[in-house]
C-alpha cells in the first residue's frame, strides 16, 4: 500500500467519520440546505448564495456585496468591530454580573472577583479594556464615514442614528465607570456629573436626576448599574438594528470614492 | 327618472359641451331631454382587429358561443363601449349593426383560424395625457460589480474578529485594570479626572469659568450639530479632492479634540496645573498599571 501523506490520511479519517454524522437526521435538522456543515456541501455559486440566504446571518448580510466594499481598506472593518466589541462586552458583562452587587458590597465584590474567582481578573480586564476600545473604535468608525463622505444622500439619517449610537456608547462607558466603586470611579463620575451640571438652564436637575441626589452615593451606584446593564444596552441594540437595516436599505456600503 | 344632483349634471354637461363643441346650456338641455341630441359628424375611427383564436373546428369551444350571441344583441342595444354617448345610440345603432351582421356565424366554423370575434372596434376614448412608464422603485439598477458575501466578506470579517479577540485577550492578560481604594466621598483626589473621552471637554472647561454656563452652549450645540452634518453639507461629491473644506473642518475638529484630550490625560497634574509627564509623572489613574507595568 502506498504511503499516505499526513494530509491525505487526515482527509481519509475525517471524511469517513464526519460524513455519517453530517448526514444524520439530527445534523440536517440543525444545518439548513446550503450550510457548509451539511453533508454534500460543495463550493458552487448557488451554494455560496445559500450559505447566507438559508442562514440567520441573512438578517445582517445580503447575498452579494459590492466588490470594493469587501476590501478591508475601505471600511477597515470598524463598524463590524464596534458591533463585535459590543457583543464581547455583553458576554463578559453578563459574566461579571454573577459576582457583583450594586451596593456597599460593590468594592468588596470586585476585590473578590479579582482574587478568588477563576479568570475573574482576566474577564474584568477584558470588559474594561474592551469598553475603552469600543469608544475608540466607534469614534474611528465615525471618522472613516466622514472622510468617505458616506453620510451623504441617501445615508443622511443613518449618520444621525450613528451619532445617537456614539452617545449611547459614551453613556454606557460612563455608567460602567462608577461600578467598581473605588476612588477612581466615584471621582471620575463626580467630575463628569459636575460637567453635566454646567448645562444651561437644567444643569442642576440633570445632575440630580443622574446621581439620585446631590452627590455620588450608593443610590447613584444602583441607578448607574440599572442604566448600565439594562437600560442603555436595550436602547443601543434597538438603534444598532435600525443602523444595520439602514446600511442595507440605503444601497449597501457607500462608494467607491 | 332619478334625480341627478344639479352640480353633477352641470359638470357632465360641461364635459359634454367641450367634447362636442356646443354650449353648456345646449348640452344641459340635451341631457334633460329638452332638445334633440347633437350628432357628431365625424365617426370615430373603425379599427379592424384580426385575432387568431385557438378554437378547433370540430368542437366549438365555449369561448365562441357568447360571441355569436353577442352580435345580434349589439345590433339592438348600444354596444357597451358606447355607453358614454347613450343618447346618440338610436342614431348610431344603424351604422355598426350591418357590419356586425356581415360576419356570418357559420363562416367562423368553416375557417376557424380566421375568426373575427371583434370585427370592428369603435374607439370612443381620447388621449388625455401620456404618463411616462416610470416605476416607483427602481426595479433594475445599474449593474454593479458584486461578489458573494460568503466567502469574500464573511471570511475577512471572521479573521478580523479573531484578530481583535486575540488582541483583547492579550491586552487583558498583561494589563491589569485599575482598582484603587474604596470610594470615599470625603477624600477628594487631586487632580480629579473624568474618563479619558471626557477629558478634552474637562480641559476645555478649565479655560473658562465654569459658572459661566454659556460655555456649555457651544459644546452642546456643537455635539447636536454633529448630527446635522449631512443636512448642512449639501455638497454631493464624495471624492476627497472635491470636498476639501469639509475634510479640513473635520480634521481641525479631530486635531483639536485630540490635543485637548492628550493635554487633559498627560499634562495636567494637581490643581489642574501644567505638568510634564516625563518630569512630574502621569496623573491619570486609569493608566496606572500601564505606566508602572514591569
Ligand atoms: C455602536 C456603534 C456603531 C456600530 C456598531 C456601527 C456599525 C456599523 C456597521 C457594521 C456599518 C457597516 C459598514 C462599516 O463597517 O463601516 C456601519 C456603517 C455606517 N455607520 Fe455605523 N456603527 C456605529 C456607530 C456609528 C456612528 C457613531 C456613526 C456616525 C456618526 C455611524 C455612521 C454610519 C454610516 C453613515 C454608515 C454607512 C457607511 C457607508 O455606507 O459607507 N455609525 N455602521
XYZ file of C-alpha atoms and ligand atoms in Angstrom:
594
model
C 0.000 0.000 0.000
C 1.249 3.425 -0.942
C 2.277 5.584 1.893
C -0.232 8.349 2.616
C 0.865 11.840 3.449
C -0.383 13.280 6.701
C -2.839 15.464 4.842
C -4.293 12.559 2.901
C -4.563 10.463 5.994
C -6.382 13.266 7.783
C -8.732 13.630 4.846
C -9.477 9.937 4.821
C -10.245 9.803 8.514
C -12.274 12.964 8.624
C -14.282 12.074 5.512
C -15.262 8.706 6.947
C -16.195 9.857 10.410
C -17.672 13.226 9.568
C -19.989 12.195 6.782
C -22.143 9.851 8.794
C -22.622 12.466 11.487
C -23.249 15.225 8.990
C -25.838 13.164 7.158
C -27.706 12.220 10.324
C -31.273 13.411 10.831
C -30.116 15.385 13.828
C -27.447 17.300 11.921
C -29.686 18.025 8.952
C -32.316 19.357 11.304
C -29.828 21.942 12.512
C -27.990 22.905 9.368
C -30.214 24.144 6.599
C -29.632 23.304 2.934
C -26.602 25.147 1.679
C -24.822 25.140 5.009
C -21.156 24.200 4.713
C -21.701 21.927 7.736
C -24.265 19.836 5.891
C -23.306 16.707 4.050
C -22.819 17.172 0.365
C -21.850 20.825 0.514
C -19.819 21.767 -2.479
C -18.379 25.108 -3.393
C -20.669 26.415 -6.113
C -22.113 29.848 -6.798
C -25.528 28.525 -5.812
C -24.291 27.166 -2.512
C -22.373 30.343 -1.822
C -25.671 32.191 -2.033
C -27.379 29.609 0.126
C -24.795 29.938 2.884
C -26.126 33.424 3.527
C -29.704 33.091 2.344
C -30.572 29.999 4.339
C -28.854 31.253 7.429
C -29.758 33.525 10.291
C -26.938 35.741 9.034
C -29.259 36.767 6.215
C -30.636 39.234 8.746
C -27.283 41.000 8.710
C -25.775 40.390 5.304
C -27.125 40.370 1.771
C -26.152 37.506 -0.519
C -23.877 39.709 -2.545
C -21.974 42.864 -1.739
C -20.137 45.420 -3.785
C -16.647 44.311 -4.634
C -14.944 47.424 -3.310
C -16.915 47.120 -0.050
C -15.211 43.899 0.960
C -11.768 45.428 0.699
C -10.555 45.745 4.242
C -9.026 49.082 3.330
C -12.441 50.619 2.651
C -14.344 50.186 5.918
C -11.330 48.998 7.907
C -13.986 46.767 9.427
C -14.530 49.479 12.030
C -18.319 49.269 12.105
C -18.159 45.500 12.347
C -15.523 45.860 15.075
C -17.789 48.168 17.086
C -20.533 45.608 16.879
C -18.228 42.755 17.757
C -16.842 44.615 20.742
C -20.373 45.263 21.890
C -21.060 41.528 21.785
C -17.862 40.715 23.676
C -18.803 43.338 26.269
C -22.277 41.862 26.613
C -20.905 38.372 27.198
C -18.197 39.405 29.660
C -20.638 41.825 31.291
C -23.228 39.135 31.950
C -20.480 37.009 33.399
C -19.415 39.835 35.717
C -22.985 40.284 36.902
C -22.816 36.900 38.603
C -20.252 38.285 41.042
C -21.352 41.855 41.537
C -23.828 43.622 43.821
C -24.503 47.345 43.260
C -24.463 48.111 46.980
C -21.898 48.869 49.691
C -20.604 45.410 48.764
C -19.615 46.518 45.265
C -15.988 47.215 46.025
C -15.543 44.019 48.029
C -17.174 42.068 45.205
C -14.683 43.397 42.693
C -11.805 42.567 45.010
C -13.145 39.058 45.495
C -13.638 38.707 41.755
C -10.013 39.567 41.129
C -8.541 37.416 43.829
C -10.757 34.371 44.218
C -12.735 33.781 41.041
C -11.212 31.727 38.233
C -10.384 34.029 35.331
C -12.063 36.823 37.266
C -9.255 39.255 36.701
C -8.966 38.397 33.010
C -12.656 38.837 32.335
C -12.786 42.090 34.250
C -9.819 43.383 32.268
C -11.407 42.309 29.006
C -14.582 44.125 29.924
C -12.775 47.289 30.872
C -10.245 47.489 28.049
C -12.894 46.324 25.608
C -15.096 49.219 26.676
C -12.309 51.753 26.154
C -11.546 50.152 22.831
C -15.165 50.344 21.772
C -15.346 54.082 22.422
C -12.200 54.493 20.363
C -13.343 52.216 17.544
C -16.789 53.818 17.283
C -15.087 57.187 17.079
C -12.727 55.956 14.374
C -15.681 54.437 12.521
C -17.387 57.801 12.567
C -14.248 59.450 11.230
C -13.886 56.985 8.387
C -17.557 57.531 7.489
C -16.925 61.258 7.458
C -13.788 61.086 5.323
C -15.600 58.912 2.802
C -18.499 61.334 2.657
C -20.600 58.260 3.390
C -23.177 60.354 5.250
C -24.438 61.936 2.034
C -27.768 61.128 0.434
C -29.364 58.660 0.884
C -27.420 57.944 4.067
C -28.077 61.188 5.980
C -30.359 59.594 8.505
C -28.040 56.698 9.176
C -25.443 59.236 10.233
C -27.955 60.661 12.703
C -28.589 57.158 14.037
C -24.817 56.820 14.238
C -24.438 59.967 16.349
C -27.070 58.549 18.695
C -25.064 55.315 18.836
C -21.930 57.295 19.695
C -23.701 58.995 22.581
C -25.154 55.711 23.789
C -21.677 54.176 23.675
C -20.337 57.050 25.767
C -23.199 56.747 28.255
C -22.658 53.004 28.527
C -18.993 53.522 29.221
C -19.609 56.353 31.657
C -22.242 54.493 33.693
C -19.957 51.457 33.869
C -17.110 53.592 35.140
C -18.747 54.040 38.535
C -19.460 50.387 39.230
C -16.097 49.268 40.751
C -16.869 51.805 43.489
C -13.264 52.822 44.090
C -11.755 56.286 44.328
C -11.145 56.398 40.591
C -14.756 55.522 39.835
C -16.506 57.849 42.207
C -14.391 60.903 41.419
C -14.344 60.482 37.683
C -18.104 60.210 37.736
C -18.371 63.188 40.077
C -16.307 65.254 37.661
C -18.454 64.068 34.765
C -21.638 64.864 36.657
C -20.338 68.316 37.511
C -19.657 68.908 33.833
C -23.237 67.912 33.077
C -24.405 70.393 35.713
C -22.922 73.224 33.639
C -25.617 72.568 31.094
C -27.595 75.760 30.764
C -30.999 76.010 32.460
C -31.441 72.363 33.518
C -27.899 71.668 34.716
C -28.746 71.132 38.394
C -31.751 68.969 37.564
C -29.746 66.810 35.190
C -27.104 66.180 37.818
C -29.707 65.457 40.488
C -31.540 63.001 38.233
C -28.318 61.314 37.240
C -26.940 60.991 40.753
C -30.229 60.277 42.511
C -29.182 63.031 44.915
C -26.690 65.826 45.212
C -23.569 63.679 45.152
C -22.424 60.167 44.274
C -23.768 57.708 46.859
C -24.822 54.068 46.742
C -28.156 55.316 45.368
C -26.160 56.630 42.432
C -24.454 53.271 42.195
C -27.764 51.449 41.874
C -29.008 53.945 39.341
C -25.892 53.679 37.200
C -25.988 49.904 37.490
C -29.517 49.636 36.111
C -28.725 52.108 33.357
C -25.543 50.224 32.545
C -26.739 46.627 32.484
C -30.278 47.090 31.224
C -31.397 50.456 30.010
C -28.612 51.552 27.681
C -27.891 48.083 26.254
C -31.585 47.763 25.457
C -31.688 51.120 23.700
C -28.413 50.648 21.858
C -29.495 47.269 20.472
C -32.602 48.872 19.006
C -30.585 51.628 17.386
C -27.990 49.172 16.101
C -30.754 47.169 14.458
C -32.004 50.297 12.727
C -28.435 51.238 11.817
C -27.644 47.908 10.136
C -31.010 47.797 8.440
C -30.437 51.248 7.020
C -26.970 50.326 5.746
C -28.668 47.728 3.543
C -31.715 49.770 2.614
C -29.542 52.719 1.625
C -27.965 50.505 -1.000
C -25.205 48.786 0.920
C -21.868 50.293 1.626
C -21.166 53.688 0.062
C -18.568 54.433 -2.542
C -16.362 53.718 -4.338
C -14.757 57.114 -3.949
C -86.022 59.395 -13.615
C -83.600 59.500 -10.794
C -82.820 62.949 -9.565
C -79.286 63.783 -10.503
C -77.754 66.441 -8.274
C -77.517 69.728 -10.076
C -73.791 70.161 -9.693
C -73.068 66.730 -11.150
C -75.350 67.377 -14.044
C -73.623 70.661 -14.694
C -70.225 69.084 -14.565
C -71.090 66.398 -17.079
C -72.823 68.975 -19.248
C -69.623 70.979 -19.290
C -67.650 67.923 -20.283
C -70.142 67.071 -22.974
C -70.178 70.611 -24.268
C -66.423 70.612 -24.512
C -66.329 67.266 -26.269
C -68.967 68.120 -28.832
C -68.119 71.792 -29.264
C -71.521 73.079 -28.195
C -72.555 75.484 -25.460
C -73.077 74.310 -21.919
C -76.750 75.394 -21.994
C -77.282 73.333 -25.123
C -75.644 70.294 -23.577
C -77.699 70.715 -20.430
C -80.889 70.934 -22.432
C -79.974 67.820 -24.364
C -79.250 65.909 -21.241
C -82.556 66.885 -19.711
C -84.272 65.775 -22.916
C -85.459 69.285 -23.735
C -83.792 69.323 -27.135
C -82.619 66.814 -29.715
C -79.153 65.341 -29.062
C -76.309 66.674 -31.141
C -74.952 64.149 -33.604
C -71.275 64.284 -34.298
C -70.426 64.054 -37.954
C -67.006 62.586 -37.858
C -67.471 58.989 -36.929
C -64.806 57.582 -34.643
C -62.177 55.610 -36.447
C -63.054 51.999 -37.093
C -60.295 49.587 -36.352
C -60.184 46.122 -37.804
C -58.808 43.629 -35.372
C -57.634 40.265 -36.561
C -57.097 37.983 -33.698
C -56.396 34.306 -34.123
C -58.399 32.084 -31.845
C -57.332 28.698 -30.649
C -60.746 27.257 -31.391
C -60.938 23.866 -33.089
C -63.332 23.353 -35.973
C -64.910 20.129 -34.731
C -65.684 21.203 -31.213
C -66.646 24.808 -30.933
C -65.134 25.874 -27.690
C -67.321 27.587 -25.123
C -65.479 30.838 -25.728
C -67.049 31.103 -29.105
C -70.667 30.791 -28.129
C -71.037 34.050 -26.274
C -69.568 35.834 -29.292
C -72.199 34.548 -31.619
C -74.927 35.540 -29.257
C -73.383 38.872 -28.700
C -73.596 40.042 -32.282
C -77.363 40.300 -32.547
C -77.559 41.728 -29.072
C -75.246 44.505 -30.082
C -77.349 45.364 -33.058
C -80.299 46.143 -30.855
C -78.749 47.750 -27.859
C -75.845 50.182 -27.905
C -72.546 48.379 -27.574
C -71.000 48.598 -24.133
C -68.097 50.690 -25.390
C -70.507 53.359 -26.411
C -72.147 53.902 -23.067
C -70.832 57.440 -22.609
C -72.925 58.504 -25.555
C -76.105 56.759 -24.610
C -78.293 59.411 -26.114
C -76.743 59.013 -29.501
C -77.424 55.325 -29.563
C -80.524 55.392 -31.704
C -78.733 57.347 -34.387
C -75.635 55.189 -34.386
C -77.123 51.801 -33.937
C -77.735 51.570 -37.664
C -74.166 52.028 -38.683
C -72.401 49.289 -36.739
C -75.220 46.825 -36.864
C -74.924 45.798 -40.537
C -71.203 45.443 -40.225
C -71.598 43.021 -37.398
C -74.314 41.138 -39.187
C -71.999 40.829 -42.169
C -69.828 38.470 -40.222
C -71.795 35.283 -40.543
C -71.523 32.898 -37.695
C -71.209 29.720 -39.803
C -68.234 31.179 -41.649
C -66.406 31.131 -38.368
C -66.889 27.443 -38.052
C -65.516 26.893 -41.574
C -62.360 28.861 -41.200
C -61.617 28.706 -37.524
C -58.135 30.203 -37.846
C -59.512 33.446 -39.155
C -62.348 34.084 -36.818
C -63.083 37.735 -36.286
C -64.658 37.839 -32.927
C -64.408 41.581 -32.787
C -64.708 42.689 -36.378
C -64.967 46.353 -35.548
C -63.924 48.225 -32.519
C -65.254 51.678 -32.102
C -62.676 53.795 -30.406
C -64.546 56.176 -28.227
C -61.762 57.179 -25.886
C -59.468 60.113 -26.382
C -55.879 60.639 -25.462
C -55.801 62.795 -22.369
C -52.218 62.629 -21.333
C -49.161 60.477 -21.642
C -47.848 59.072 -18.396
C -44.259 58.004 -18.674
C -43.695 54.437 -17.640
C -41.509 55.218 -14.677
C -41.592 52.740 -11.818
C -41.862 53.971 -8.249
C -38.986 51.766 -7.245
C -36.067 51.127 -9.486
C -36.545 47.518 -10.492
C -33.328 47.144 -12.440
C -30.496 49.253 -11.101
C -27.284 49.909 -12.885
C -25.075 46.858 -12.887
C -22.583 46.912 -10.019
C -19.561 44.784 -9.551
C -20.609 42.401 -6.800
C -19.132 39.390 -5.089
C -20.615 36.692 -2.905
C -20.806 37.630 0.742
C -19.731 34.118 1.528
C -16.787 33.779 1.443
C -15.499 37.160 0.261
C -16.917 39.263 3.097
C -17.575 36.766 5.850
C -14.127 35.265 5.858
C -12.256 38.576 6.254
C -14.797 39.548 8.877
C -14.222 36.352 10.769
C -10.473 36.801 10.619
C -10.735 40.415 11.846
C -12.908 39.308 14.732
C -10.450 36.621 15.709
C -7.584 39.097 15.495
C -9.469 41.600 17.628
C -10.308 38.887 20.144
C -6.697 37.774 20.327
C -5.571 41.362 20.807
C -8.098 41.975 23.557
C -7.244 38.791 25.449
C -3.549 39.508 25.188
C -4.042 43.082 26.363
C -6.159 41.917 29.286
C -3.617 39.298 30.250
C -0.775 41.798 30.574
C -2.577 44.959 31.644
C -4.346 44.990 34.966
C -7.428 47.208 35.160
C -7.046 49.752 37.970
C -8.737 49.319 41.312
C -7.866 51.992 43.853
C -9.016 52.271 47.470
C -12.706 52.038 48.176
C -14.800 55.053 47.242
C -14.691 57.768 49.864
C -16.680 60.952 49.300
C -14.648 62.732 51.971
C -11.285 62.352 50.279
C -11.058 64.233 47.025
C -8.112 63.170 44.903
C -6.092 65.932 43.349
C -6.499 66.154 40.428
C -9.886 64.516 39.929
C -10.146 63.499 36.307
C -13.096 62.367 34.211
C -12.870 59.275 31.973
C -10.457 59.933 29.115
C -13.138 60.524 26.480
C -14.437 63.441 28.547
C -11.002 64.821 29.396
C -10.907 67.011 26.292
C -14.119 68.563 27.495
C -12.814 68.906 31.036
C -9.685 70.588 29.699
C -11.772 72.969 27.595
C -13.975 73.794 30.569
C -10.901 74.643 32.640
C -10.174 77.605 30.368
C -13.380 79.380 31.243
C -15.134 79.988 34.499
C -17.466 77.036 34.511
C -20.021 79.141 36.313
C -20.467 80.899 33.037
C -22.851 78.256 31.865
C -22.641 79.676 28.394
C -19.572 77.538 27.883
C -21.748 74.514 27.568
C -23.894 76.076 24.917
C -21.416 75.869 22.046
C -20.352 72.430 23.197
C -23.824 71.018 23.457
C -24.901 72.688 20.259
C -21.677 71.543 18.682
C -22.452 67.930 19.519
C -26.039 68.158 18.375
C -24.694 69.952 15.345
C -22.732 66.792 14.627
C -25.958 65.006 13.884
C -26.889 67.785 11.491
C -23.745 67.461 9.364
C -25.440 65.659 6.453
C -28.078 68.353 6.318
C -25.560 71.181 6.430
C -23.086 69.762 3.936
C -25.103 69.875 0.717
C -22.109 69.055 -1.477
C -22.978 65.841 -3.272
C -19.407 64.836 -4.092
C -17.667 62.176 -2.089
C -14.352 62.422 -3.841
C -11.891 63.853 -1.293
C -10.439 66.324 -3.776
C -13.865 67.869 -4.270
C -14.746 68.331 -0.624
C -11.607 69.890 0.757
C -13.447 72.311 3.027
C -15.423 69.576 4.796
C -12.320 67.462 5.231
C -10.378 70.419 6.561
C -13.081 71.205 9.110
C -13.286 67.647 10.373
C -9.524 67.381 10.576
C -9.438 70.586 12.631
C -12.021 69.072 14.926
C -10.045 65.842 15.267
C -6.812 67.689 15.920
C -8.455 69.991 18.462
C -10.255 67.215 20.322
C -7.141 65.049 20.231
C -4.891 67.804 21.545
C -7.242 68.731 24.367
C -7.633 65.081 25.339
C -3.905 64.434 25.349
C -3.305 67.550 27.418
C -6.040 66.508 29.823
C -4.684 62.991 30.173
C -0.942 63.588 30.263
C -0.160 67.227 31.004
C -2.446 68.081 33.891
C -1.490 67.463 37.489
C -2.614 68.605 40.947
C -4.725 71.725 40.881
C -5.114 71.212 37.147
C -1.659 72.742 36.758
C 0.508 72.029 33.773
C 2.836 69.079 34.339
C 5.265 67.244 32.120
C 4.701 63.503 32.137
C 8.432 62.794 31.846
C 9.287 65.080 34.775
C 6.311 65.018 37.132
C 4.780 61.689 36.149
C 1.360 60.976 34.786
C -1.667 61.930 36.817
C -4.129 59.596 35.285
C -5.097 56.570 37.319
C -6.775 54.709 34.501
C -3.303 54.177 33.078
C -1.918 53.184 36.493
C -0.790 49.702 35.639
C 0.173 50.696 32.162
C 2.621 53.244 33.477
C 4.087 51.080 36.202
C 3.994 47.933 34.161
C 7.148 45.779 34.634
C -22.234 51.358 18.373
C -21.765 51.987 17.396
C -21.817 51.624 15.924
C -21.885 50.402 15.319
C -21.935 49.036 15.974
C -21.884 50.647 13.895
C -21.898 49.653 12.928
C -21.824 49.884 11.561
C -21.561 48.883 10.561
C -21.339 47.404 10.822
C -21.556 49.502 9.353
C -21.243 48.842 8.002
C -20.013 49.455 7.345
C -18.753 49.529 8.157
O -18.387 48.532 8.820
O -18.112 50.588 8.142
C -21.855 50.898 9.582
C -21.979 51.861 8.600
C -22.263 53.198 8.826
N -22.214 53.838 10.056
Fe -22.044 52.911 11.840
N -21.838 51.999 13.663
C -21.793 52.628 14.878
C -21.683 53.988 15.102
C -21.766 54.944 14.100
C -21.526 56.347 14.295
C -21.075 56.991 15.609
C -21.738 56.947 13.080
C -21.651 58.417 12.703
C -21.905 59.395 13.469
C -22.122 55.926 12.135
C -22.479 56.141 10.820
C -22.513 55.160 9.853
C -22.805 55.379 8.455
C -23.203 56.724 7.809
C -22.645 54.149 7.809
C -22.768 53.858 6.311
C -21.348 53.896 5.787
C -21.207 53.521 4.336
O -22.211 53.214 3.690
O -20.051 53.558 3.860
N -22.106 54.715 12.786
N -22.007 51.103 10.936
